[in-house]
PDB file of C-alpha atoms in Angstrom:
ATOM      1  CA  UNK A  17     -29.119 -13.340  34.829  1.00 59.00           C
ATOM      2  CA  UNK A  18     -30.410 -16.290  36.998  1.00 74.00           C
ATOM      3  CA  UNK A  19     -32.130 -19.016  35.374  1.00 89.00           C
ATOM      4  CA  UNK A  20     -35.730 -19.706  35.644  1.00 95.00           C
ATOM      5  CA  UNK A  21     -36.689 -23.003  36.096  1.00 98.00           C
ATOM      6  CA  UNK A  22     -40.574 -24.040  36.797  1.00 98.00           C
ATOM      7  CA  UNK A  23     -42.769 -27.286  36.813  1.00 98.00           C
ATOM      8  CA  UNK A  24     -46.302 -27.075  36.808  1.00 98.00           C
ATOM      9  CA  UNK A  25     -47.715 -30.332  38.212  1.00 98.00           C
ATOM     10  CA  UNK A  26     -50.152 -32.043  40.190  1.00 97.00           C
ATOM     11  CA  UNK A  27     -49.185 -34.015  43.778  1.00 96.00           C
ATOM     12  CA  UNK A  28     -50.430 -37.060  42.782  1.00 96.00           C
ATOM     13  CA  UNK A  29     -48.810 -37.127  39.523  1.00 97.00           C
ATOM     14  CA  UNK A  30     -46.401 -40.117  38.670  1.00 97.00           C
ATOM     15  CA  UNK A  31     -45.776 -37.978  35.589  1.00 98.00           C
ATOM     16  CA  UNK A  32     -44.789 -34.542  37.227  1.00 97.00           C
ATOM     17  CA  UNK A  33     -43.196 -36.575  39.958  1.00 98.00           C
ATOM     18  CA  UNK A  34     -40.980 -37.850  37.281  1.00 98.00           C
ATOM     19  CA  UNK A  35     -39.736 -34.400  36.123  1.00 98.00           C
ATOM     20  CA  UNK A  36     -39.023 -33.078  39.774  1.00 98.00           C
ATOM     21  CA  UNK A  37     -36.949 -36.061  40.600  1.00 98.00           C
ATOM     22  CA  UNK A  38     -34.877 -35.471  37.284  1.00 98.00           C
ATOM     23  CA  UNK A  39     -34.311 -31.968  38.218  1.00 98.00           C
ATOM     24  CA  UNK A  40     -33.554 -32.704  41.880  1.00 97.00           C
ATOM     25  CA  UNK A  41     -31.199 -35.637  40.916  1.00 97.00           C
ATOM     26  CA  UNK A  42     -29.408 -32.616  38.619  1.00 97.00           C
ATOM     27  CA  UNK A  43     -29.512 -30.466  41.607  1.00 97.00           C
ATOM     28  CA  UNK A  44     -31.271 -28.113  39.358  1.00 97.00           C
ATOM     29  CA  UNK A  45     -33.354 -25.422  41.592  1.00 97.00           C
ATOM     30  CA  UNK A  46     -36.968 -25.021  40.132  1.00 98.00           C
ATOM     31  CA  UNK A  47     -40.451 -23.071  41.199  1.00 97.00           C
ATOM     32  CA  UNK A  48     -43.091 -25.770  41.724  1.00 97.00           C
ATOM     33  CA  UNK A  49     -46.636 -24.727  40.965  1.00 97.00           C
ATOM     34  CA  UNK A  50     -49.561 -27.013  41.620  1.00 97.00           C
ATOM     35  CA  UNK A  51     -52.397 -27.198  39.356  1.00 97.00           C
ATOM     36  CA  UNK A  52     -55.550 -28.587  39.981  1.00 93.00           C
ATOM     37  CA  UNK A  53     -56.208 -30.979  37.132  1.00 87.00           C
ATOM     38  CA  UNK A  54     -59.495 -32.262  37.763  1.00 81.00           C
ATOM     39  CA  UNK A  55     -61.313 -29.102  38.324  1.00 83.00           C
ATOM     40  CA  UNK A  56     -59.530 -26.118  37.492  1.00 88.00           C
ATOM     41  CA  UNK A  57     -57.027 -26.056  35.187  1.00 92.00           C
ATOM     42  CA  UNK A  58     -54.836 -22.615  35.511  1.00 94.00           C
ATOM     43  CA  UNK A  59     -54.759 -20.155  32.831  1.00 95.00           C
ATOM     44  CA  UNK A  60     -50.893 -20.310  32.409  1.00 95.00           C
ATOM     45  CA  UNK A  61     -51.152 -24.221  32.049  1.00 96.00           C
ATOM     46  CA  UNK A  62     -53.505 -24.019  28.803  1.00 93.00           C
ATOM     47  CA  UNK A  63     -51.212 -21.540  27.556  1.00 96.00           C
ATOM     48  CA  UNK A  64     -48.200 -23.351  28.218  1.00 95.00           C
ATOM     49  CA  UNK A  65     -49.548 -27.026  27.173  1.00 95.00           C
ATOM     50  CA  UNK A  66     -52.399 -25.782  24.423  1.00 94.00           C
ATOM     51  CA  UNK A  67     -52.538 -29.025  22.814  1.00 94.00           C
ATOM     52  CA  UNK A  68     -52.687 -31.668  25.569  1.00 93.00           C
ATOM     53  CA  UNK A  69     -53.707 -29.335  28.400  1.00 91.00           C
ATOM     54  CA  UNK A  70     -52.389 -31.443  31.055  1.00 94.00           C
ATOM     55  CA  UNK A  71     -49.369 -31.483  33.265  1.00 97.00           C
ATOM     56  CA  UNK A  72     -46.581 -31.873  33.532  1.00 98.00           C
ATOM     57  CA  UNK A  73     -44.862 -28.593  31.769  1.00 98.00           C
ATOM     58  CA  UNK A  74     -41.263 -27.693  32.376  1.00 98.00           C
ATOM     59  CA  UNK A  75     -41.000 -23.844  31.899  1.00 98.00           C
ATOM     60  CA  UNK A  76     -37.216 -23.101  31.094  1.00 98.00           C
ATOM     61  CA  UNK A  77     -36.454 -19.163  30.475  1.00 97.00           C
ATOM     62  CA  UNK A  78     -40.066 -18.836  29.249  1.00 96.00           C
ATOM     63  CA  UNK A  79     -39.963 -21.771  26.772  1.00 97.00           C
ATOM     64  CA  UNK A  80     -42.549 -24.423  27.837  1.00 98.00           C
ATOM     65  CA  UNK A  81     -41.956 -28.101  27.367  1.00 98.00           C
ATOM     66  CA  UNK A  82     -44.703 -30.592  27.777  1.00 97.00           C
ATOM     67  CA  UNK A  83     -44.844 -34.524  28.129  1.00 97.00           C
ATOM     68  CA  UNK A  84     -43.005 -36.058  31.016  1.00 98.00           C
ATOM     69  CA  UNK A  85     -40.419 -38.413  28.721  1.00 98.00           C
ATOM     70  CA  UNK A  86     -39.552 -35.439  26.598  1.00 98.00           C
ATOM     71  CA  UNK A  87     -38.965 -33.309  29.621  1.00 98.00           C
ATOM     72  CA  UNK A  88     -36.424 -35.799  30.755  1.00 98.00           C
ATOM     73  CA  UNK A  89     -34.516 -35.980  27.458  1.00 98.00           C
ATOM     74  CA  UNK A  90     -34.894 -31.921  27.765  1.00 98.00           C
ATOM     75  CA  UNK A  91     -33.292 -32.061  31.450  1.00 98.00           C
ATOM     76  CA  UNK A  92     -30.608 -34.605  30.509  1.00 98.00           C
ATOM     77  CA  UNK A  93     -29.433 -32.434  27.161  1.00 97.00           C
ATOM     78  CA  UNK A  94     -29.734 -29.198  29.310  1.00 98.00           C
ATOM     79  CA  UNK A  95     -27.892 -30.004  32.511  1.00 97.00           C
ATOM     80  CA  UNK A  96     -25.108 -32.235  31.713  1.00 94.00           C
ATOM     81  CA  UNK A  97     -24.068 -33.243  35.493  1.00 93.00           C
ATOM     82  CA  UNK A  98     -25.288 -36.447  36.776  1.00 95.00           C
ATOM     83  CA  UNK A  99     -26.243 -37.938  33.529  1.00 97.00           C
ATOM     84  CA  UNK A 100     -29.923 -39.670  33.371  1.00 98.00           C
ATOM     85  CA  UNK A 101     -28.743 -41.646  30.388  1.00 98.00           C
ATOM     86  CA  UNK A 102     -25.917 -43.758  29.345  1.00 96.00           C
ATOM     87  CA  UNK A 103     -23.160 -42.677  27.241  1.00 95.00           C
ATOM     88  CA  UNK A 104     -23.056 -45.649  24.724  1.00 96.00           C
ATOM     89  CA  UNK A 105     -25.441 -44.826  22.317  1.00 97.00           C
ATOM     90  CA  UNK A 106     -27.100 -48.582  21.974  1.00 97.00           C
ATOM     91  CA  UNK A 107     -27.416 -47.932  25.472  1.00 96.00           C
ATOM     92  CA  UNK A 108     -29.147 -44.788  25.310  1.00 97.00           C
ATOM     93  CA  UNK A 109     -31.170 -46.079  23.107  1.00 97.00           C
ATOM     94  CA  UNK A 110     -32.175 -49.336  24.989  1.00 97.00           C
ATOM     95  CA  UNK A 111     -32.848 -46.778  27.653  1.00 98.00           C
ATOM     96  CA  UNK A 112     -35.418 -45.077  25.770  1.00 98.00           C
ATOM     97  CA  UNK A 113     -36.692 -48.201  24.172  1.00 98.00           C
ATOM     98  CA  UNK A 114     -37.880 -49.313  28.005  1.00 98.00           C
ATOM     99  CA  UNK A 115     -39.033 -45.820  29.041  1.00 98.00           C
ATOM    100  CA  UNK A 116     -41.418 -45.817  25.938  1.00 98.00           C
ATOM    101  CA  UNK A 117     -42.695 -49.635  26.744  1.00 98.00           C
ATOM    102  CA  UNK A 118     -43.441 -48.395  30.340  1.00 98.00           C
ATOM    103  CA  UNK A 119     -45.635 -45.868  28.867  1.00 97.00           C
ATOM    104  CA  UNK A 120     -47.151 -47.375  26.214  1.00 97.00           C
ATOM    105  CA  UNK A 121     -47.365 -50.837  27.711  1.00 97.00           C
ATOM    106  CA  UNK A 122     -46.785 -51.210  31.060  1.00 97.00           C
ATOM    107  CA  UNK A 123     -48.855 -48.393  32.545  1.00 97.00           C
ATOM    108  CA  UNK A 124     -51.986 -48.610  30.542  1.00 96.00           C
ATOM    109  CA  UNK A 125     -52.370 -52.312  31.708  1.00 95.00           C
ATOM    110  CA  UNK A 126     -51.475 -51.834  35.299  1.00 95.00           C
ATOM    111  CA  UNK A 127     -54.022 -48.803  35.426  1.00 92.00           C
ATOM    112  CA  UNK A 128     -56.575 -51.362  33.461  1.00 92.00           C
ATOM    113  CA  UNK A 129     -56.507 -54.122  35.856  1.00 92.00           C
ATOM    114  CA  UNK A 130     -56.284 -51.931  39.061  1.00 87.00           C
ATOM    115  CA  UNK A 131     -59.760 -50.586  38.208  1.00 84.00           C
ATOM    116  CA  UNK A 132     -61.412 -52.718  36.475  1.00 84.00           C
ATOM    117  CA  UNK A 133     -64.313 -54.640  38.431  1.00 83.00           C
ATOM    118  CA  UNK A 134     -63.360 -57.551  40.216  1.00 80.00           C
ATOM    119  CA  UNK A 135     -65.788 -59.553  37.677  1.00 83.00           C
ATOM    120  CA  UNK A 136     -63.341 -58.501  34.889  1.00 85.00           C
ATOM    121  CA  UNK A 137     -60.168 -58.562  36.116  1.00 87.00           C
ATOM    122  CA  UNK A 138     -58.689 -61.633  35.340  1.00 89.00           C
ATOM    123  CA  UNK A 139     -57.631 -60.585  31.658  1.00 91.00           C
ATOM    124  CA  UNK A 140     -56.304 -57.384  32.340  1.00 92.00           C
ATOM    125  CA  UNK A 141     -54.467 -58.617  35.483  1.00 93.00           C
ATOM    126  CA  UNK A 142     -53.012 -61.340  33.431  1.00 95.00           C
ATOM    127  CA  UNK A 143     -51.686 -58.439  30.414  1.00 96.00           C
ATOM    128  CA  UNK A 144     -50.407 -56.457  33.337  1.00 97.00           C
ATOM    129  CA  UNK A 145     -48.298 -59.254  34.747  1.00 97.00           C
ATOM    130  CA  UNK A 146     -46.880 -60.388  31.334  1.00 98.00           C
ATOM    131  CA  UNK A 147     -45.452 -56.437  30.850  1.00 98.00           C
ATOM    132  CA  UNK A 148     -44.274 -56.573  34.297  1.00 98.00           C
ATOM    133  CA  UNK A 149     -42.378 -59.960  33.322  1.00 98.00           C
ATOM    134  CA  UNK A 150     -40.918 -58.206  30.780  1.00 98.00           C
ATOM    135  CA  UNK A 151     -39.759 -55.359  32.604  1.00 98.00           C
ATOM    136  CA  UNK A 152     -38.228 -57.605  35.240  1.00 97.00           C
ATOM    137  CA  UNK A 153     -36.000 -59.452  32.222  1.00 97.00           C
ATOM    138  CA  UNK A 154     -35.008 -55.892  31.151  1.00 96.00           C
ATOM    139  CA  UNK A 155     -33.771 -55.257  34.894  1.00 97.00           C
ATOM    140  CA  UNK A 156     -31.482 -58.434  34.737  1.00 94.00           C
ATOM    141  CA  UNK A 157     -30.523 -58.290  38.115  1.00 92.00           C
ATOM    142  CA  UNK A 158     -29.159 -55.151  38.386  1.00 96.00           C
ATOM    143  CA  UNK A 159     -29.867 -52.630  41.469  1.00 96.00           C
ATOM    144  CA  UNK A 160     -31.512 -50.034  39.185  1.00 97.00           C
ATOM    145  CA  UNK A 161     -32.437 -50.138  35.347  1.00 97.00           C
ATOM    146  CA  UNK A 162     -29.677 -47.621  35.323  1.00 90.00           C
ATOM    147  CA  UNK A 163     -26.887 -49.822  36.784  1.00 94.00           C
ATOM    148  CA  UNK A 164     -25.629 -48.919  40.306  1.00 94.00           C
ATOM    149  CA  UNK A 165     -27.572 -45.438  40.032  1.00 95.00           C
ATOM    150  CA  UNK A 166     -30.911 -44.233  39.166  1.00 97.00           C
ATOM    151  CA  UNK A 167     -31.415 -43.344  35.403  1.00 98.00           C
ATOM    152  CA  UNK A 168     -34.031 -42.616  33.081  1.00 98.00           C
ATOM    153  CA  UNK A 169     -35.764 -46.007  33.071  1.00 98.00           C
ATOM    154  CA  UNK A 170     -36.069 -46.194  36.883  1.00 98.00           C
ATOM    155  CA  UNK A 171     -37.675 -42.500  36.545  1.00 98.00           C
ATOM    156  CA  UNK A 172     -40.113 -43.532  34.199  1.00 98.00           C
ATOM    157  CA  UNK A 173     -41.022 -46.659  35.954  1.00 98.00           C
ATOM    158  CA  UNK A 174     -41.885 -44.679  39.502  1.00 98.00           C
ATOM    159  CA  UNK A 175     -45.633 -45.618  39.167  1.00 98.00           C
ATOM    160  CA  UNK A 176     -44.548 -49.236  39.582  1.00 98.00           C
ATOM    161  CA  UNK A 177     -41.803 -48.369  42.015  1.00 97.00           C
ATOM    162  CA  UNK A 178     -44.288 -46.327  44.124  1.00 98.00           C
ATOM    163  CA  UNK A 179     -47.900 -45.972  43.166  1.00 97.00           C
ATOM    164  CA  UNK A 180     -48.323 -49.543  42.116  1.00 96.00           C
ATOM    165  CA  UNK A 181     -48.193 -51.224  45.570  1.00 95.00           C
ATOM    166  CA  UNK A 182     -50.660 -48.874  47.146  1.00 95.00           C
ATOM    167  CA  UNK A 183     -53.055 -49.421  44.715  1.00 93.00           C
ATOM    168  CA  UNK A 184     -52.620 -52.977  45.475  1.00 93.00           C
ATOM    169  CA  UNK A 185     -53.136 -52.416  48.707  1.00 93.00           C
ATOM    170  CA  UNK A 186     -56.417 -50.174  48.144  1.00 92.00           C
ATOM    171  CA  UNK A 187     -57.959 -52.858  45.633  1.00 88.00           C
ATOM    172  CA  UNK A 188     -56.938 -56.086  46.871  1.00 88.00           C
ATOM    173  CA  UNK A 189     -55.445 -56.635  43.542  1.00 89.00           C
ATOM    174  CA  UNK A 190     -51.957 -58.492  43.344  1.00 90.00           C
ATOM    175  CA  UNK A 191     -49.680 -57.693  40.363  1.00 94.00           C
ATOM    176  CA  UNK A 192     -46.419 -57.116  41.817  1.00 96.00           C
ATOM    177  CA  UNK A 193     -45.043 -59.289  44.967  1.00 96.00           C
ATOM    178  CA  UNK A 194     -41.530 -60.707  46.185  1.00 97.00           C
ATOM    179  CA  UNK A 195     -42.884 -64.054  44.806  1.00 97.00           C
ATOM    180  CA  UNK A 196     -43.975 -63.345  41.462  1.00 97.00           C
ATOM    181  CA  UNK A 197     -41.452 -61.196  40.393  1.00 97.00           C
ATOM    182  CA  UNK A 198     -38.561 -61.070  42.868  1.00 97.00           C
ATOM    183  CA  UNK A 199     -36.263 -58.712  41.291  1.00 97.00           C
ATOM    184  CA  UNK A 200     -38.633 -56.255  40.020  1.00 98.00           C
ATOM    185  CA  UNK A 201     -39.875 -56.279  43.854  1.00 98.00           C
ATOM    186  CA  UNK A 202     -36.708 -55.737  45.367  1.00 97.00           C
ATOM    187  CA  UNK A 203     -36.082 -52.800  42.570  1.00 98.00           C
ATOM    188  CA  UNK A 204     -38.769 -51.172  44.108  1.00 97.00           C
ATOM    189  CA  UNK A 205     -37.613 -51.411  47.774  1.00 97.00           C
ATOM    190  CA  UNK A 206     -34.324 -49.999  46.419  1.00 97.00           C
ATOM    191  CA  UNK A 207     -35.927 -47.243  44.417  1.00 97.00           C
ATOM    192  CA  UNK A 208     -38.485 -45.901  47.203  1.00 97.00           C
ATOM    193  CA  UNK A 209     -35.180 -46.136  49.403  1.00 96.00           C
ATOM    194  CA  UNK A 210     -32.706 -43.732  47.503  1.00 96.00           C
ATOM    195  CA  UNK A 211     -32.778 -40.523  49.343  1.00 94.00           C
ATOM    196  CA  UNK A 212     -33.333 -38.433  46.329  1.00 95.00           C
ATOM    197  CA  UNK A 213     -36.300 -40.612  45.188  1.00 97.00           C
ATOM    198  CA  UNK A 214     -38.180 -40.327  48.887  1.00 94.00           C
ATOM    199  CA  UNK A 215     -38.246 -36.603  48.411  1.00 91.00           C
ATOM    200  CA  UNK A 216     -40.097 -36.738  44.776  1.00 94.00           C
ATOM    201  CA  UNK A 217     -42.702 -38.769  46.087  1.00 97.00           C
ATOM    202  CA  UNK A 218     -45.984 -37.951  47.229  1.00 97.00           C
ATOM    203  CA  UNK A 219     -47.124 -38.817  51.062  1.00 96.00           C
ATOM    204  CA  UNK A 220     -48.101 -42.163  51.683  1.00 96.00           C
ATOM    205  CA  UNK A 221     -51.318 -41.484  53.666  1.00 96.00           C
ATOM    206  CA  UNK A 222     -52.753 -38.724  51.060  1.00 96.00           C
ATOM    207  CA  UNK A 223     -52.169 -40.730  48.285  1.00 96.00           C
ATOM    208  CA  UNK A 224     -53.596 -43.824  50.129  1.00 95.00           C
ATOM    209  CA  UNK A 225     -56.721 -41.811  50.808  1.00 95.00           C
ATOM    210  CA  UNK A 226     -57.055 -40.359  47.325  1.00 93.00           C
ATOM    211  CA  UNK A 227     -57.086 -43.898  45.894  1.00 91.00           C
ATOM    212  CA  UNK A 228     -59.723 -45.066  48.624  1.00 91.00           C
ATOM    213  CA  UNK A 229     -62.068 -42.284  47.520  1.00 89.00           C
ATOM    214  CA  UNK A 230     -61.892 -43.315  43.963  1.00 81.00           C
ATOM    215  CA  UNK A 231     -62.524 -46.613  44.683  1.00 79.00           C
ATOM    216  CA  UNK A 232     -65.650 -44.911  46.789  1.00 76.00           C
ATOM    217  CA  UNK A 233     -67.116 -43.118  43.787  1.00 73.00           C
ATOM    218  CA  UNK A 234     -66.919 -45.787  41.411  1.00 65.00           C
ATOM    219  CA  UNK A 235     -69.215 -47.687  43.719  1.00 58.00           C
ATOM    220  CA  UNK A 236     -71.419 -45.110  44.296  1.00 55.00           C
TER     221      UNK A 236
END
């Protein structure tokens, strides 16, 4: 009997793109179901994620798993090939720590800095830069957070690797640059240049148009 693997996601969501990237790294075939998370969530999404009612959801042989970092752990434990977590227990714990740091500290700070009115941007930008500085120290001069290959922390940082530079382009805000954070900036180039990663990223022009429309809405 063939495995049933489905991903309920949204094309522009870094969180559902994390799940797709992990599955692609593992070589797992899956069916992708696009959700309109802003206007019309499907009955299936509400059925499979009744608690948070949001993407991503991984459906594996009829069993739903929600929350992207939880899904990444499930993928790692279910499909053993091409591991995204290190073998050493301490290193695994550190990878989980930094993935959680990205979700709980970095992303909220960056999002707030990106979409705050210019007159109120100074403090959020300062906080976001502190997060990026901490994250750069965790990278420690390696090619990827996972060492020589993309791992769980790199996947969790996909927003910083791709979405952030587009937001900077649209808003004129500068958080991440080669001057401020040379190692982290170099990592973003390495990350988006990776062939498997490229296949898990939304189209640049479509995402730029989405962010421009968001800015226009806030100005209305």
